[in-house]
Amino acid sequence: MSLSIRNQLPGTVTSVTAGEAMAAVKVRLDGGQDVTAAITVDAVKELGLAEGSAVRTLVKATEVALAIGPVEGLSIRNRLSGTVREVAAGAAMATVRVSVQGAELTAAITKDAATDLGLTAGSAVTALFKSTEVSLSAV
């Protein structure tokens, strides 16, 4: 299967907490970071997800926000520290490639945001994405 989702981070399921309709699935990425995905219980069953399952964490580039400096007071649980590898800016949007431990992420943000944050190669950033924006794929 081919996917247009560039951010595919390998990991292992560490826990599945299922409710009536939704489940919180915690994943330890191969780089050692933890990510939580909020997916349907049906998806958990169809993918056969359980503790120890190998998965790929999928996050669309448009769902990855970037921050510089400390990030406090947000309900966003998925926060990966990294370093900007490259910024490619167009007229309105910018693609920012971020190296995180064990992987690389792509964030599609506005050109204005990239400029306001002063993002350049080597900048320290925190990649942020909500649990509801994370999909899982069985390996």
PDB file of C-alpha atoms in Angstrom:
ATOM      1  CA  MET A   1       0.000   0.000   0.000  1.00  0.00           C
ATOM      2  CA  SER A   2       1.263   3.495  -0.891  1.00  0.00           C
ATOM      3  CA  LEU A   3       0.419   6.458   1.323  1.00  0.00           C
ATOM      4  CA  SER A   4       0.988  10.169   0.829  1.00  0.00           C
ATOM      5  CA  ILE A   5       1.601  10.522   4.579  1.00  0.00           C
ATOM      6  CA  ARG A   6       5.288  11.383   4.904  1.00  0.00           C
ATOM      7  CA  ASN A   7       5.524  11.035   8.667  1.00  0.00           C
ATOM      8  CA  GLN A   8       5.675   7.286   9.325  1.00  0.00           C
ATOM      9  CA  LEU A   9       7.409   6.593  12.645  1.00  0.00           C
ATOM     10  CA  PRO A  10       8.021   2.953  13.640  1.00  0.00           C
ATOM     11  CA  GLY A  11       7.248   1.857  17.174  1.00  0.00           C
ATOM     12  CA  THR A  12       5.705  -0.681  19.525  1.00  0.00           C
ATOM     13  CA  VAL A  13       2.346  -0.504  21.309  1.00  0.00           C
ATOM     14  CA  THR A  14       2.865  -0.172  25.073  1.00  0.00           C
ATOM     15  CA  SER A  15      -0.796  -0.010  26.106  1.00  0.00           C
ATOM     16  CA  VAL A  16      -4.342   0.023  24.774  1.00  0.00           C
ATOM     17  CA  THR A  17      -7.091   1.623  26.867  1.00  0.00           C
ATOM     18  CA  ALA A  18     -10.430   0.999  25.179  1.00  0.00           C
ATOM     19  CA  GLY A  19     -13.733   2.717  25.854  1.00  0.00           C
ATOM     20  CA  GLU A  20     -17.050   2.076  24.185  1.00  0.00           C
ATOM     21  CA  ALA A  21     -16.183   3.766  20.870  1.00  0.00           C
ATOM     22  CA  MET A  22     -12.616   5.089  21.122  1.00  0.00           C
ATOM     23  CA  ALA A  23      -9.297   3.794  22.402  1.00  0.00           C
ATOM     24  CA  ALA A  24      -6.118   5.494  23.573  1.00  0.00           C
ATOM     25  CA  VAL A  25      -3.145   3.592  22.194  1.00  0.00           C
ATOM     26  CA  LYS A  26       0.279   4.436  23.588  1.00  0.00           C
ATOM     27  CA  VAL A  27       3.278   3.747  21.355  1.00  0.00           C
ATOM     28  CA  ARG A  28       6.976   3.787  22.187  1.00  0.00           C
ATOM     29  CA  LEU A  29       8.739   5.004  19.046  1.00  0.00           C
ATOM     30  CA  ASP A  30      11.957   3.274  18.028  1.00  0.00           C
ATOM     31  CA  GLY A  31      13.795   6.484  19.007  1.00  0.00           C
ATOM     32  CA  GLY A  32      12.518   6.151  22.607  1.00  0.00           C
ATOM     33  CA  GLN A  33       9.812   8.836  22.573  1.00  0.00           C
ATOM     34  CA  ASP A  34       6.206   8.113  23.530  1.00  0.00           C
ATOM     35  CA  VAL A  35       3.198   8.983  21.354  1.00  0.00           C
ATOM     36  CA  THR A  36      -0.518   8.529  22.043  1.00  0.00           C
ATOM     37  CA  ALA A  37      -3.080   7.864  19.301  1.00  0.00           C
ATOM     38  CA  ALA A  38      -6.836   8.213  19.814  1.00  0.00           C
ATOM     39  CA  ILE A  39      -8.410   5.751  17.361  1.00  0.00           C
ATOM     40  CA  THR A  40     -11.663   3.822  17.176  1.00  0.00           C
ATOM     41  CA  VAL A  41     -12.096   0.553  19.041  1.00  0.00           C
ATOM     42  CA  ASP A  42     -13.045  -0.992  15.676  1.00  0.00           C
ATOM     43  CA  ALA A  43      -9.630   0.012  14.289  1.00  0.00           C
ATOM     44  CA  VAL A  44      -7.896  -1.566  17.298  1.00  0.00           C
ATOM     45  CA  LYS A  45      -9.762  -4.817  16.658  1.00  0.00           C
ATOM     46  CA  GLU A  46      -9.282  -4.778  12.865  1.00  0.00           C
ATOM     47  CA  LEU A  47      -5.536  -4.132  13.209  1.00  0.00           C
ATOM     48  CA  GLY A  48      -5.190  -6.650  16.055  1.00  0.00           C
ATOM     49  CA  LEU A  49      -3.432  -4.081  18.238  1.00  0.00           C
ATOM     50  CA  ALA A  50      -2.266  -5.152  21.689  1.00  0.00           C
ATOM     51  CA  GLU A  51       0.690  -4.479  23.933  1.00  0.00           C
ATOM     52  CA  GLY A  52       3.827  -5.464  22.005  1.00  0.00           C
ATOM     53  CA  SER A  53       2.326  -4.976  18.512  1.00  0.00           C
ATOM     54  CA  ALA A  54       4.707  -3.418  15.992  1.00  0.00           C
ATOM     55  CA  VAL A  55       3.108  -0.350  14.374  1.00  0.00           C
ATOM     56  CA  ARG A  56       3.849   2.688  12.273  1.00  0.00           C
ATOM     57  CA  THR A  57       2.616   5.988  13.676  1.00  0.00           C
ATOM     58  CA  LEU A  58       1.236   8.112  10.828  1.00  0.00           C
ATOM     59  CA  VAL A  59       0.862  11.898  11.049  1.00  0.00           C
ATOM     60  CA  LYS A  60       0.071  14.157   8.093  1.00  0.00           C
ATOM     61  CA  ALA A  61       2.537  17.035   7.672  1.00  0.00           C
ATOM     62  CA  THR A  62      -0.306  19.581   7.916  1.00  0.00           C
ATOM     63  CA  GLU A  63      -1.095  18.256  11.420  1.00  0.00           C
ATOM     64  CA  VAL A  64       2.419  18.866  12.788  1.00  0.00           C
ATOM     65  CA  ALA A  65       2.869  22.230  14.541  1.00  0.00           C
ATOM     66  CA  LEU A  66       6.282  23.535  15.544  1.00  0.00           C
ATOM     67  CA  ALA A  67       7.260  25.526  18.621  1.00  0.00           C
ATOM     68  CA  ILE A  68      10.469  27.066  19.866  1.00  0.00           C
ATOM     69  CA  GLY A  69      11.237  27.364  23.563  1.00  0.00           C
ATOM     70  CA  PRO A  70       9.228  25.802  26.389  1.00  0.00           C
ATOM     71  CA  VAL A  71       5.661  24.725  25.623  1.00  0.00           C
ATOM     72  CA  GLU A  72       3.346  24.979  28.629  1.00  0.00           C
ATOM     73  CA  GLY A  73      -0.411  25.039  29.145  1.00  0.00           C
ATOM     74  CA  LEU A  74      -1.371  22.957  26.107  1.00  0.00           C
ATOM     75  CA  SER A  75      -3.433  19.773  26.119  1.00  0.00           C
ATOM     76  CA  ILE A  76      -1.323  18.385  23.271  1.00  0.00           C
ATOM     77  CA  ARG A  77       0.412  15.299  24.667  1.00  0.00           C
ATOM     78  CA  ASN A  78       2.551  14.364  21.671  1.00  0.00           C
ATOM     79  CA  ARG A  79       5.678  16.504  21.844  1.00  0.00           C
ATOM     80  CA  LEU A  80       8.877  15.447  20.117  1.00  0.00           C
ATOM     81  CA  SER A  81      12.052  17.495  20.545  1.00  0.00           C
ATOM     82  CA  GLY A  82      14.097  17.892  17.407  1.00  0.00           C
ATOM     83  CA  THR A  83      16.309  19.994  15.194  1.00  0.00           C
ATOM     84  CA  VAL A  84      15.348  21.671  11.930  1.00  0.00           C
ATOM     85  CA  ARG A  85      17.206  20.018   9.081  1.00  0.00           C
ATOM     86  CA  GLU A  86      15.780  22.082   6.231  1.00  0.00           C
ATOM     87  CA  VAL A  87      13.230  24.816   5.511  1.00  0.00           C
ATOM     88  CA  ALA A  88      11.772  25.149   2.005  1.00  0.00           C
ATOM     89  CA  ALA A  89       9.480  28.184   1.767  1.00  0.00           C
ATOM     90  CA  GLY A  90       7.100  29.035  -1.047  1.00  0.00           C
ATOM     91  CA  ALA A  91       4.840  32.053  -1.469  1.00  0.00           C
ATOM     92  CA  ALA A  92       2.407  31.002   1.276  1.00  0.00           C
ATOM     93  CA  MET A  93       3.569  27.722   2.847  1.00  0.00           C
ATOM     94  CA  ALA A  94       6.816  26.211   4.104  1.00  0.00           C
ATOM     95  CA  THR A  95       7.936  22.619   4.420  1.00  0.00           C
ATOM     96  CA  VAL A  96      10.117  22.096   7.475  1.00  0.00           C
ATOM     97  CA  ARG A  97      12.062  18.863   7.865  1.00  0.00           C
ATOM     98  CA  VAL A  98      12.838  18.050  11.494  1.00  0.00           C
ATOM     99  CA  SER A  99      15.246  15.421  12.784  1.00  0.00           C
ATOM    100  CA  VAL A 100      13.998  13.721  15.953  1.00  0.00           C
ATOM    101  CA  GLN A 101      15.665  10.884  17.790  1.00  0.00           C
ATOM    102  CA  GLY A 102      15.468   7.836  15.519  1.00  0.00           C
ATOM    103  CA  ALA A 103      13.397   9.461  12.745  1.00  0.00           C
ATOM    104  CA  GLU A 104      12.563  12.510  10.674  1.00  0.00           C
ATOM    105  CA  LEU A 105       9.318  14.510  10.549  1.00  0.00           C
ATOM    106  CA  THR A 106       7.939  16.897   7.964  1.00  0.00           C
ATOM    107  CA  ALA A 107       5.775  19.843   9.023  1.00  0.00           C
ATOM    108  CA  ALA A 108       3.776  21.896   6.518  1.00  0.00           C
ATOM    109  CA  ILE A 109       3.295  25.322   8.125  1.00  0.00           C
ATOM    110  CA  THR A 110       2.669  28.812   6.813  1.00  0.00           C
ATOM    111  CA  LYS A 111       5.629  30.767   5.507  1.00  0.00           C
ATOM    112  CA  ASP A 112       4.708  33.524   7.989  1.00  0.00           C
ATOM    113  CA  ALA A 113       4.950  31.062  10.911  1.00  0.00           C
ATOM    114  CA  ALA A 114       8.360  29.846   9.756  1.00  0.00           C
ATOM    115  CA  THR A 115       9.535  33.464   9.491  1.00  0.00           C
ATOM    116  CA  ASP A 116       8.007  34.508  12.848  1.00  0.00           C
ATOM    117  CA  LEU A 117       9.678  31.545  14.594  1.00  0.00           C
ATOM    118  CA  GLY A 118      12.997  32.269  12.856  1.00  0.00           C
ATOM    119  CA  LEU A 119      13.284  28.669  11.669  1.00  0.00           C
ATOM    120  CA  THR A 120      16.540  27.795   9.938  1.00  0.00           C
ATOM    121  CA  ALA A 121      18.647  24.659   9.651  1.00  0.00           C
ATOM    122  CA  GLY A 122      19.934  23.842  13.132  1.00  0.00           C
ATOM    123  CA  SER A 123      17.061  25.493  15.046  1.00  0.00           C
ATOM    124  CA  ALA A 124      15.861  23.555  18.101  1.00  0.00           C
ATOM    125  CA  VAL A 125      12.109  22.912  17.908  1.00  0.00           C
ATOM    126  CA  THR A 126       9.343  20.877  19.487  1.00  0.00           C
ATOM    127  CA  ALA A 127       6.992  19.077  17.095  1.00  0.00           C
ATOM    128  CA  LEU A 128       3.413  18.996  18.401  1.00  0.00           C
ATOM    129  CA  PHE A 129       0.496  16.888  17.203  1.00  0.00           C
ATOM    130  CA  LYS A 130      -2.783  15.987  18.880  1.00  0.00           C
ATOM    131  CA  SER A 131      -3.614  12.354  19.646  1.00  0.00           C
ATOM    132  CA  THR A 132      -6.689  12.572  17.428  1.00  0.00           C
ATOM    133  CA  GLU A 133      -4.423  13.408  14.473  1.00  0.00           C
ATOM    134  CA  VAL A 134      -2.379  10.192  14.829  1.00  0.00           C
ATOM    135  CA  SER A 135      -3.252   7.073  12.855  1.00  0.00           C
ATOM    136  CA  LEU A 136      -1.668   3.677  13.342  1.00  0.00           C
ATOM    137  CA  SER A 137      -0.728   1.063  10.801  1.00  0.00           C
ATOM    138  CA  ALA A 138       0.077  -2.533  11.732  1.00  0.00           C
ATOM    139  CA  VAL A 139       3.488  -3.637  10.500  1.00  0.00           C
TER     140      VAL A 139
END
